Short mmCIF file of C-alpha atoms and ligand atoms in Angstrom, two decimals:
data_model
loop_
_atom_site.label_atom_id
_atom_site.label_comp_id
_atom_site.label_asym_id
_atom_site.label_seq_id
_atom_site.Cartn_x
_atom_site.Cartn_y
_atom_site.Cartn_z
CA MET G 1 80.06 1.90 67.69
CA ALA G 2 77.55 0.61 70.34
CA ASP G 3 77.25 2.33 73.54
CA ASN G 4 78.34 0.33 76.41
CA ALA G 5 75.25 0.08 78.42
CA ARG G 6 72.82 -1.61 75.80
CA LEU G 7 75.94 -4.03 75.14
CA LEU G 8 76.31 -4.82 78.79
CA ALA G 9 72.60 -5.49 79.40
CA VAL G 10 72.75 -8.10 76.56
CA LYS G 11 75.88 -9.70 77.77
CA GLY G 12 74.45 -9.45 81.39
CA LEU G 13 71.24 -11.09 80.49
CA LEU G 14 72.70 -13.80 78.84
CA LYS G 15 74.19 -15.06 82.15
CA VAL G 16 70.69 -14.22 84.05
CA LEU G 17 67.86 -15.59 81.58
CA PRO G 18 67.69 -19.56 81.93
CA ALA G 19 66.29 -19.84 78.50
CA GLU G 20 69.34 -17.98 77.29
CA GLY G 21 71.56 -20.57 79.08
CA GLY G 22 72.01 -18.25 82.07
CA GLY G 23 70.77 -18.94 85.52
CA ARG G 24 72.53 -16.25 87.84
CA SER G 25 70.78 -13.76 89.81
CA LEU G 26 70.13 -10.33 87.92
CA ARG G 27 71.27 -8.43 91.12
CA ASP G 28 74.63 -10.23 91.18
CA ILE G 29 75.41 -9.90 87.64
CA LEU G 30 74.51 -6.07 87.96
CA ALA G 31 76.78 -5.82 91.20
CA GLU G 32 79.46 -7.27 88.73
CA GLN G 33 79.19 -4.57 86.25
CA PRO G 34 82.01 -2.00 85.96
CA VAL G 35 81.55 1.53 87.18
CA LEU G 36 79.44 3.57 84.58
CA PRO G 37 78.07 7.19 84.31
CA ALA G 38 74.73 7.67 86.39
CA ALA G 39 73.00 7.53 83.15
CA GLU G 40 74.35 4.58 81.48
CA ARG G 41 74.13 2.47 84.89
CA GLY G 42 70.72 3.76 84.88
CA LEU G 43 70.07 2.61 81.05
CA LEU G 44 71.57 -0.84 82.13
CA THR G 45 69.54 -1.29 85.01
CA ASP G 46 66.17 -0.52 83.39
CA LEU G 47 67.26 -2.93 80.33
CA MET G 48 68.15 -5.70 82.34
CA PHE G 49 65.10 -5.29 84.85
CA GLY G 50 62.64 -4.40 82.11
CA VAL G 51 63.63 -7.58 79.77
CA CYS G 52 63.10 -9.88 82.87
CA ARG G 53 59.71 -8.28 83.76
CA HIS G 54 58.33 -8.52 80.14
CA GLN G 55 60.20 -11.42 78.55
CA ARG G 56 57.47 -13.67 77.68
CA LEU G 57 55.40 -11.04 75.76
CA LEU G 58 58.64 -9.71 74.12
CA ASP G 59 59.41 -13.14 72.92
CA HIS G 60 56.16 -14.09 71.80
CA TRP G 61 55.79 -10.81 69.79
CA LEU G 62 59.31 -11.74 68.19
CA ASN G 63 58.27 -15.27 67.30
CA GLU G 64 55.21 -14.04 65.55
CA GLN G 65 57.27 -11.70 63.43
CA MET G 66 59.96 -14.21 62.15
CA ASP G 67 59.41 -16.80 59.41
CA LYS G 68 62.02 -19.08 60.80
CA PRO G 69 63.85 -18.72 64.04
CA LEU G 70 67.19 -17.60 64.97
CA LYS G 71 70.02 -20.24 65.25
CA SER G 72 70.54 -21.20 68.80
CA SER G 73 74.02 -19.71 68.24
CA ALA G 74 72.60 -16.31 68.09
CA LYS G 75 71.27 -15.91 71.61
CA ALA G 76 72.77 -12.90 72.24
CA VAL G 77 71.37 -11.16 68.69
CA ARG G 78 67.90 -12.39 70.05
CA LEU G 79 68.50 -10.69 73.30
CA ALA G 80 69.47 -7.50 71.50
CA LEU G 81 66.24 -7.78 69.64
CA LEU G 82 64.26 -8.27 73.12
CA CYS G 83 65.96 -5.19 74.52
CA GLY G 84 65.31 -3.23 71.62
CA VAL G 85 61.85 -3.77 71.79
CA TYR G 86 61.47 -3.41 75.35
CA GLU G 87 63.24 0.14 74.79
CA LEU G 88 60.64 1.01 72.34
CA TRP G 89 57.78 -0.05 74.24
CA PHE G 90 58.45 0.74 77.78
CA SER G 91 60.88 3.59 77.72
CA GLU G 92 60.79 7.30 76.99
CA ARG G 93 63.73 7.58 75.03
CA PRO G 94 63.40 8.84 71.52
CA GLN G 95 62.13 5.79 69.08
CA HIS G 96 64.58 6.69 66.22
CA ALA G 97 67.70 6.91 68.55
CA VAL G 98 66.56 3.09 70.04
CA VAL G 99 66.17 2.13 66.27
CA ASN G 100 69.48 3.39 65.41
CA ALA G 101 71.40 1.93 68.34
CA TRP G 102 70.63 -1.49 68.27
CA PRO G 103 71.95 -2.53 64.91
CA ASP G 104 75.08 -1.35 66.30
CA VAL G 105 74.92 -3.54 69.39
CA CYS G 106 74.82 -6.56 66.78
CA ARG G 107 77.57 -5.47 65.08
CA ALA G 108 79.65 -5.09 68.23
CA LEU G 109 78.57 -8.39 69.10
CA LYS G 110 79.95 -9.76 65.93
CA ALA G 111 77.01 -10.43 64.10
CA PRO G 112 76.87 -7.93 61.75
CA TRP G 113 74.50 -9.99 59.63
CA ALA G 114 71.79 -9.11 62.05
CA ALA G 115 71.85 -5.51 61.94
CA GLY G 116 69.47 -5.37 58.98
CA LEU G 117 67.12 -7.79 60.62
CA CYS G 118 67.55 -5.78 63.91
CA ASN G 119 66.54 -2.46 61.90
CA ALA G 120 63.54 -4.06 60.20
CA LEU G 121 62.17 -5.34 63.46
CA LEU G 122 62.68 -2.54 65.60
CA ARG G 123 60.85 -0.27 62.87
CA LYS G 124 58.32 -2.78 62.88
CA ALA G 125 58.07 -2.60 67.02
CA SER G 126 58.01 1.26 66.63
CA ARG G 127 54.73 1.04 64.61
CA THR G 128 52.89 -1.06 67.54
CA ASP G 129 53.15 -0.70 71.45
CA ALA G 130 53.04 -3.25 74.53
CA GLN G 131 49.41 -3.15 74.82
CA GLN G 132 48.42 -3.53 70.96
CA ALA G 133 51.02 -6.45 71.14
CA GLY G 134 49.29 -8.14 74.27
CA ARG G 135 45.78 -7.16 73.52
CA HIS G 136 44.47 -10.74 72.71
CA LEU G 137 46.85 -12.82 74.53
CA ASP G 138 46.19 -14.76 78.00
CA VAL G 139 47.31 -13.31 81.09
CA PRO G 140 50.51 -15.36 81.48
CA LEU G 141 51.65 -14.29 77.91
CA ARG G 142 50.61 -10.96 78.20
CA CYS G 143 51.84 -10.30 81.75
CA SER G 144 55.00 -12.45 81.58
CA LEU G 145 54.48 -15.24 83.81
CA PRO G 146 55.53 -18.73 83.68
CA ASP G 147 52.33 -21.17 83.11
CA TRP G 148 52.84 -23.05 86.54
CA LEU G 149 52.88 -19.76 88.33
CA TRP G 150 49.88 -18.18 86.81
CA GLN G 151 47.93 -21.56 87.45
CA ARG G 152 49.04 -21.09 91.04
CA LEU G 153 48.06 -17.42 91.68
CA ASP G 154 44.54 -17.88 89.49
CA GLN G 155 43.81 -20.95 91.75
CA ALA G 156 44.87 -19.06 95.05
CA TRP G 157 43.33 -15.88 94.08
CA PRO G 158 40.85 -16.00 91.53
CA GLU G 159 39.41 -12.48 91.79
CA GLN G 160 42.48 -10.81 92.46
CA ALA G 161 44.98 -12.76 89.92
CA ASN G 162 44.95 -10.40 87.17
CA VAL G 163 45.69 -7.50 89.15
CA ILE G 164 48.85 -9.57 90.82
CA ALA G 165 50.03 -10.37 87.57
CA GLU G 166 49.72 -6.54 86.20
CA VAL G 167 51.33 -5.19 89.61
CA SER G 168 54.12 -7.81 88.85
CA LEU G 169 54.96 -5.68 85.75
CA SER G 170 55.43 -2.20 87.43
CA PRO G 171 58.57 -1.12 88.94
CA PRO G 172 58.36 -0.77 92.75
CA PRO G 173 57.98 2.34 94.42
CA LEU G 174 60.97 3.47 96.66
CA THR G 175 59.83 2.96 100.15
CA VAL G 176 62.20 3.69 103.33
CA ARG G 177 61.66 3.18 106.96
CA LEU G 178 62.60 6.17 109.00
CA SER G 179 64.82 5.20 111.90
CA ASP G 180 63.09 5.02 115.73
CA VAL G 181 66.01 6.78 117.17
CA VAL G 182 66.00 10.02 115.14
CA GLU G 183 63.06 12.53 115.04
CA GLN G 184 60.69 11.55 112.13
CA ALA G 185 60.08 15.33 110.89
CA PHE G 186 63.83 15.93 110.98
CA VAL G 187 64.57 13.30 108.44
CA GLU G 188 61.35 14.13 106.33
CA GLN G 189 62.44 17.92 106.12
CA GLY G 190 66.17 16.60 104.70
CA LEU G 191 64.34 14.76 102.05
CA LEU G 192 62.00 17.51 101.28
CA ASP G 193 64.89 19.99 101.11
CA GLU G 194 66.66 17.85 98.27
CA GLY G 195 63.41 18.29 96.17
CA LEU G 196 61.98 14.85 97.01
CA GLU G 197 57.99 14.02 97.64
CA VAL G 198 57.66 12.24 100.65
CA GLN G 199 54.16 10.40 101.17
CA ARG G 200 53.47 8.40 104.80
CA GLY G 201 52.49 4.68 104.25
CA ALA G 202 49.20 3.80 105.37
CA LEU G 203 50.11 0.49 107.27
CA ALA G 204 53.46 1.07 108.97
CA PRO G 205 54.43 4.36 110.67
CA GLN G 206 57.58 4.90 109.98
CA ALA G 207 57.22 3.72 105.99
CA ARG G 208 57.57 6.87 103.75
CA TYR G 209 57.30 6.63 99.90
CA ILE G 210 59.99 8.82 97.98
CA SER G 211 59.52 10.29 94.63
CA PRO G 212 61.17 10.48 92.36
CA PRO G 213 63.30 7.14 92.71
CA ARG G 214 67.15 7.95 93.39
CA PRO G 215 69.63 5.60 94.34
CA VAL G 216 69.45 4.84 97.83
CA HIS G 217 72.87 6.38 98.55
CA ALA G 218 71.99 9.44 97.47
CA LEU G 219 69.39 10.02 100.00
CA PRO G 220 69.92 12.43 102.61
CA GLY G 221 70.15 10.64 105.68
CA PHE G 222 71.11 7.21 104.28
CA ALA G 223 74.59 7.33 105.36
CA GLU G 224 73.95 8.53 108.77
CA GLY G 225 71.47 5.80 109.02
CA TYR G 226 68.58 7.98 109.63
CA LEU G 227 66.55 5.85 107.23
CA SER G 228 66.77 2.65 105.36
CA VAL G 229 65.21 1.01 102.38
CA GLN G 230 62.44 -1.07 103.19
CA ASP G 231 59.20 -2.15 101.68
CA GLU G 232 55.92 -1.03 103.76
CA ALA G 233 54.64 -4.47 104.15
CA ALA G 234 58.11 -5.97 104.86
CA GLN G 235 58.06 -3.37 107.67
CA LEU G 236 54.99 -5.12 109.68
CA PRO G 237 56.32 -8.42 110.68
CA ALA G 238 59.16 -6.93 113.44
CA LEU G 239 56.50 -4.88 114.89
CA LEU G 240 54.61 -7.72 116.22
CA ILE G 241 57.70 -8.83 118.02
CA GLU G 242 57.17 -8.72 121.69
CA SER G 243 59.74 -9.10 124.21
CA PRO G 244 60.81 -7.45 127.50
CA PRO G 245 62.77 -4.70 126.82
CA ALA G 246 66.37 -6.58 128.39
CA GLY G 247 65.06 -9.84 126.54
CA ARG G 248 66.49 -12.19 124.01
CA ILE G 249 65.43 -12.24 120.33
CA LEU G 250 66.44 -14.51 117.41
CA ASP G 251 66.15 -13.23 113.89
CA ALA G 252 66.52 -16.42 112.73
CA CYS G 253 66.97 -15.98 108.76
CA ALA G 254 68.37 -12.38 108.85
CA ALA G 255 70.23 -11.40 105.81
CA PRO G 256 70.56 -8.93 104.48
CA GLY G 257 69.43 -7.46 107.77
CA GLY G 258 66.52 -4.99 106.93
CA LYS G 259 64.70 -6.35 109.86
CA THR G 260 67.56 -6.96 112.28
CA GLY G 261 68.11 -3.24 112.13
CA GLN G 262 64.47 -2.52 112.82
CA LEU G 263 64.78 -4.86 115.73
CA ALA G 264 67.93 -3.74 117.09
CA GLU G 265 66.19 0.11 116.74
CA ARG G 266 63.05 -1.21 118.78
CA PHE G 267 64.81 -3.09 121.41
CA PRO G 268 68.24 -1.18 122.23
CA ASP G 269 68.47 -3.27 125.63
CA ALA G 270 67.79 -6.59 124.33
CA THR G 271 70.07 -9.51 123.35
CA LEU G 272 69.70 -9.91 119.44
CA VAL G 273 70.94 -12.68 117.95
CA ALA G 274 71.10 -12.49 113.92
CA LEU G 275 71.42 -15.96 112.57
CA ASP G 276 71.62 -16.84 108.81
CA ILE G 277 73.10 -19.79 106.87
CA ASP G 278 74.98 -18.06 104.19
CA ALA G 279 77.79 -16.44 106.12
CA GLY G 280 78.69 -14.19 103.00
CA ARG G 281 75.19 -12.60 103.10
CA LEU G 282 75.96 -11.89 106.98
CA LYS G 283 78.49 -9.41 106.06
CA ARG G 284 75.42 -7.46 104.75
CA VAL G 285 73.79 -7.46 107.85
CA ARG G 286 76.96 -6.00 109.70
CA ASP G 287 77.31 -3.39 107.23
CA ASN G 288 73.45 -2.71 107.84
CA LEU G 289 73.86 -2.52 111.41
CA ASP G 290 76.86 -0.58 111.13
CA ARG G 291 75.30 2.11 109.42
CA LEU G 292 72.39 2.35 111.90
CA GLN G 293 75.10 2.47 114.45
CA GLN G 294 73.28 -0.81 116.10
CA THR G 295 74.80 -4.03 117.23
CA ALA G 296 73.88 -7.75 117.38
CA THR G 297 75.38 -10.99 117.76
CA LEU G 298 75.88 -12.41 114.16
CA LEU G 299 75.90 -16.19 113.70
CA SER G 300 76.26 -18.31 110.50
CA GLY G 301 74.24 -21.55 111.13
CA ASP G 302 71.15 -23.35 109.93
CA ALA G 303 68.11 -22.38 111.44
CA GLY G 304 66.78 -26.04 111.07
CA LYS G 305 69.76 -27.48 113.32
CA PRO G 306 69.77 -25.40 116.50
CA THR G 307 72.28 -27.67 118.11
CA THR G 308 74.95 -26.38 116.11
CA TRP G 309 75.00 -22.86 116.95
CA TRP G 310 72.46 -22.20 119.98
CA ASP G 311 73.71 -21.70 123.45
CA GLY G 312 70.99 -23.48 125.05
CA VAL G 313 69.24 -20.12 126.61
CA LEU G 314 65.52 -19.60 125.71
CA PHE G 315 64.31 -16.81 123.63
CA ASP G 316 61.53 -14.42 124.54
CA ALA G 317 60.70 -14.00 120.55
CA VAL G 318 61.71 -15.20 117.53
CA LEU G 319 61.33 -13.89 113.91
CA LEU G 320 61.21 -16.22 111.06
CA ASP G 321 61.39 -14.45 107.72
CA ALA G 322 61.78 -17.64 106.23
CA PRO G 323 63.26 -18.46 102.59
CA CYS G 324 60.14 -18.48 100.41
CA SER G 325 59.17 -18.30 96.48
CA ALA G 326 59.16 -14.74 96.63
CA THR G 327 56.04 -14.49 94.37
CA GLY G 328 55.03 -11.14 96.54
CA ILE G 329 58.01 -9.52 95.28
CA MET G 330 58.23 -10.42 91.70
CA ARG G 331 58.37 -6.66 90.34
CA ARG G 332 61.43 -6.43 92.58
CA GLN G 333 63.36 -9.56 91.66
CA PRO G 334 61.89 -10.06 88.02
CA ASP G 335 64.12 -12.84 87.21
CA LEU G 336 63.12 -15.36 90.19
CA LYS G 337 60.13 -16.20 87.95
CA TRP G 338 62.36 -17.58 85.42
CA HIS G 339 64.66 -19.30 88.02
CA ARG G 340 61.98 -21.22 90.07
CA ARG G 341 60.28 -24.22 88.86
CA ASP G 342 57.04 -25.59 90.09
CA SER G 343 58.47 -28.38 92.22
CA ASP G 344 60.62 -25.68 94.17
CA ILE G 345 57.49 -24.84 96.00
CA ALA G 346 57.12 -28.21 97.94
CA ASN G 347 60.78 -27.93 98.68
CA LEU G 348 60.49 -24.39 100.10
CA CYS G 349 57.33 -25.53 102.06
CA GLY G 350 59.31 -28.57 103.37
CA LEU G 351 62.30 -26.38 104.41
CA GLN G 352 60.02 -23.86 106.06
CA THR G 353 58.19 -26.82 108.09
CA ARG G 354 61.75 -28.03 109.13
CA ILE G 355 62.93 -24.44 110.50
CA LEU G 356 59.73 -23.81 112.29
CA ASP G 357 59.74 -27.10 114.09
CA ALA G 358 63.25 -26.85 114.92
CA ILE G 359 63.35 -23.45 116.46
CA TRP G 360 59.64 -23.52 118.29
CA PRO G 361 61.55 -25.51 121.39
CA LEU G 362 63.89 -22.30 121.50
CA ILE G 363 60.96 -20.08 122.68
CA ARG G 364 60.21 -19.74 126.44
CA PRO G 365 56.90 -20.26 127.64
CA GLY G 366 54.69 -17.44 126.79
CA GLY G 367 57.15 -16.22 124.19
CA VAL G 368 56.15 -15.46 120.60
CA LEU G 369 57.37 -16.65 116.97
CA VAL G 370 56.69 -14.31 114.18
CA TYR G 371 56.61 -16.31 110.72
CA ALA G 372 57.06 -14.14 107.65
CA THR G 373 57.49 -14.56 103.92
CA CYS G 374 57.34 -12.37 100.90
CA SER G 375 55.20 -15.06 99.37
CA ILE G 376 51.58 -14.79 98.09
CA LEU G 377 51.24 -18.53 97.82
CA PRO G 378 48.98 -20.02 100.49
CA GLU G 379 50.83 -23.11 101.16
CA GLU G 380 53.87 -21.38 102.33
CA ASN G 381 51.72 -18.79 104.46
CA ALA G 382 48.12 -19.73 105.95
CA GLY G 383 48.58 -23.46 104.97
CA GLN G 384 51.91 -23.48 106.48
CA VAL G 385 50.67 -22.05 110.01
CA GLU G 386 47.39 -24.57 109.83
CA ALA G 387 49.89 -27.40 109.69
CA PHE G 388 52.14 -25.91 112.23
CA LEU G 389 48.99 -25.46 114.73
CA ALA G 390 47.99 -29.06 114.10
CA ARG G 391 51.41 -30.36 115.08
CA HIS G 392 51.94 -28.20 118.35
CA GLY G 393 49.37 -28.27 120.59
CA ASP G 394 51.45 -25.72 122.72
CA ALA G 395 50.83 -22.92 120.00
CA ARG G 396 48.01 -20.60 119.61
CA GLU G 397 47.74 -17.98 117.04
CA ASP G 398 47.27 -14.10 117.62
CA THR G 399 47.84 -12.44 114.45
CA PRO G 400 46.44 -8.79 114.23
CA THR G 401 44.62 -8.78 110.79
CA GLU G 402 43.77 -5.33 110.27
CA HIS G 403 46.21 -4.78 107.56
CA ARG G 404 45.56 -7.77 105.36
CA SER G 405 44.08 -7.60 101.96
CA VAL G 406 42.40 -11.09 101.60
CA VAL G 407 40.82 -12.98 104.43
CA THR G 408 42.82 -16.37 104.94
CA ARG G 409 42.15 -18.82 107.70
CA HIS G 410 45.48 -17.86 109.50
CA GLY G 411 47.75 -14.93 109.39
CA CYS G 412 47.95 -11.75 107.33
CA GLN G 413 47.98 -11.72 103.91
CA LEU G 414 48.90 -8.78 102.09
CA LEU G 415 48.71 -8.89 98.19
CA PRO G 416 51.13 -6.41 96.03
CA VAL G 417 49.67 -2.95 95.24
CA GLU G 418 50.75 -1.10 92.49
CA ASN G 419 52.72 1.75 94.12
CA GLY G 420 52.13 0.20 97.29
CA PRO G 421 53.40 -2.56 99.31
CA ASP G 422 54.64 -5.54 98.08
CA GLY G 423 53.03 -9.18 98.65
CA PHE G 424 53.95 -10.23 102.34
CA PHE G 425 52.41 -12.62 104.66
CA PHE G 426 52.79 -12.85 108.54
CA ALA G 427 51.38 -14.85 111.46
CA ARG G 428 52.14 -14.50 115.39
CA LEU G 429 52.27 -17.68 117.22
CA ARG G 430 52.18 -17.60 120.71
CA LYS G 431 53.44 -20.51 123.19
CA ALA G 432 51.39 -21.71 126.15
CA ASN G 433 52.71 -20.81 129.49
C1 SAM J 1 63.87 -13.70 103.04
S1 SAM J 1 65.69 -13.56 103.59
C2 SAM J 1 65.56 -12.72 104.67
C3 SAM J 1 65.37 -11.41 105.05
C4 SAM J 1 65.72 -10.68 105.86
N1 SAM J 1 64.84 -11.28 107.16
C5 SAM J 1 65.59 -9.02 105.81
O1 SAM J 1 64.80 -8.41 106.60
O2 SAM J 1 66.44 -8.58 105.33
C6 SAM J 1 65.80 -15.26 103.73
C7 SAM J 1 67.20 -15.57 104.38
O3 SAM J 1 67.12 -16.82 104.79
C8 SAM J 1 68.29 -17.59 104.82
N2 SAM J 1 68.29 -19.01 104.90
C9 SAM J 1 67.95 -19.90 103.87
N3 SAM J 1 67.79 -20.91 104.51
C10 SAM J 1 68.02 -20.86 105.92
C11 SAM J 1 68.52 -21.74 106.96
N4 SAM J 1 68.18 -22.93 107.08
N5 SAM J 1 68.76 -21.17 108.14
C12 SAM J 1 69.10 -20.02 108.22
N6 SAM J 1 69.06 -19.01 107.54
C13 SAM J 1 68.50 -19.49 105.93
C14 SAM J 1 68.84 -17.06 103.35
O4 SAM J 1 70.39 -17.10 103.18
C15 SAM J 1 68.34 -15.60 103.28
O5 SAM J 1 69.38 -14.58 103.66
#
């Protein structure tokens, strides 16, 4: 009998990977899975994330081994093979157990004809490893990036692109933001008492790297709202918001609410409005705020069309954490690189421009707009700010750049770091008085 987690991984990946006819988000599919014992859940998650991360290399190796390609009707078998090779190359699980497990999965997929093939291929895979398989390959094949994305990264960051590609393959660290409202030493002690290692971040004062990773709900202090899971770079934009204590702040693209919670903690007496176009995702903002025992006014609406939701009272500050290519967080959402197309980038830039221009008039003279993305593509970031400044004579830039990892004409660009922060960009724009 095939074990449940491996079978579920194949069925889940069929719904995710566009090349296999999927197209749904990895996180959504994982959220729909039945409740499993912790170890099985861990295996399922690892297989699904891992195959998305390394899909191109795995595919390439498999193609090289086969005299003729599998029929297109054998998509599930193909995925079982990719999962098996992934498990052999990237997991610590005993090789013989892996080689024995996947033929059973083929049988459970009603493809008993593939069991022998699977066994033979996995035996072959166990005699090599990812390093050897990728040794003579170009970066996009070795690091499993679509060609169009690699070309953009290589053009934007010729000196850093190889590292960016490598980092996109590494699992992200578990980073938390300690709450503003509880003594940090107290929360840290709770983590240490559980045998966890806690390391301070170098950029954000409330960032702590926790190891070994564990499900967020199992972190001491999480349920009480003493800490939130948030990447270190993602903690920086909200720190640039300036407002009088009882001012009005807009979080213009708020869901799932990581930065809304941070703003609510920083400005407890402010009127905080959290807007998102996706009413369903606003529920997650509410849950986050409830856990932190914070409040905000939640609105569902298009930030690019304020007439549909704005009450006409100016804001002191706006945080626009814009929809973007998410190229700075590929290691966290490895399915995105297969879902996106080259043409999406121009569309995203257009959307960002539209929102930027629509919310600028909502800010009072002297107020600030913090524009942020988890993208590492210049056209969504420094290029977007450059064009904005050219269009708006009443805007001037004042971004603290001490944390930037590369020099850009505008804003602060961070590139992703192994075991460190995600790739992120932010810029602060101040309106003339
Ligand atoms: C990068 S995420 C925001 C993450 C969030 N700030 C946080 O820290 O948790 C971008 C969000 O923008 C929302 N969005 C996309 N287009 C929008 C629009 N036109 N108006 C308002 N929200 C929009 C998406 O639904 C998504 O929740």
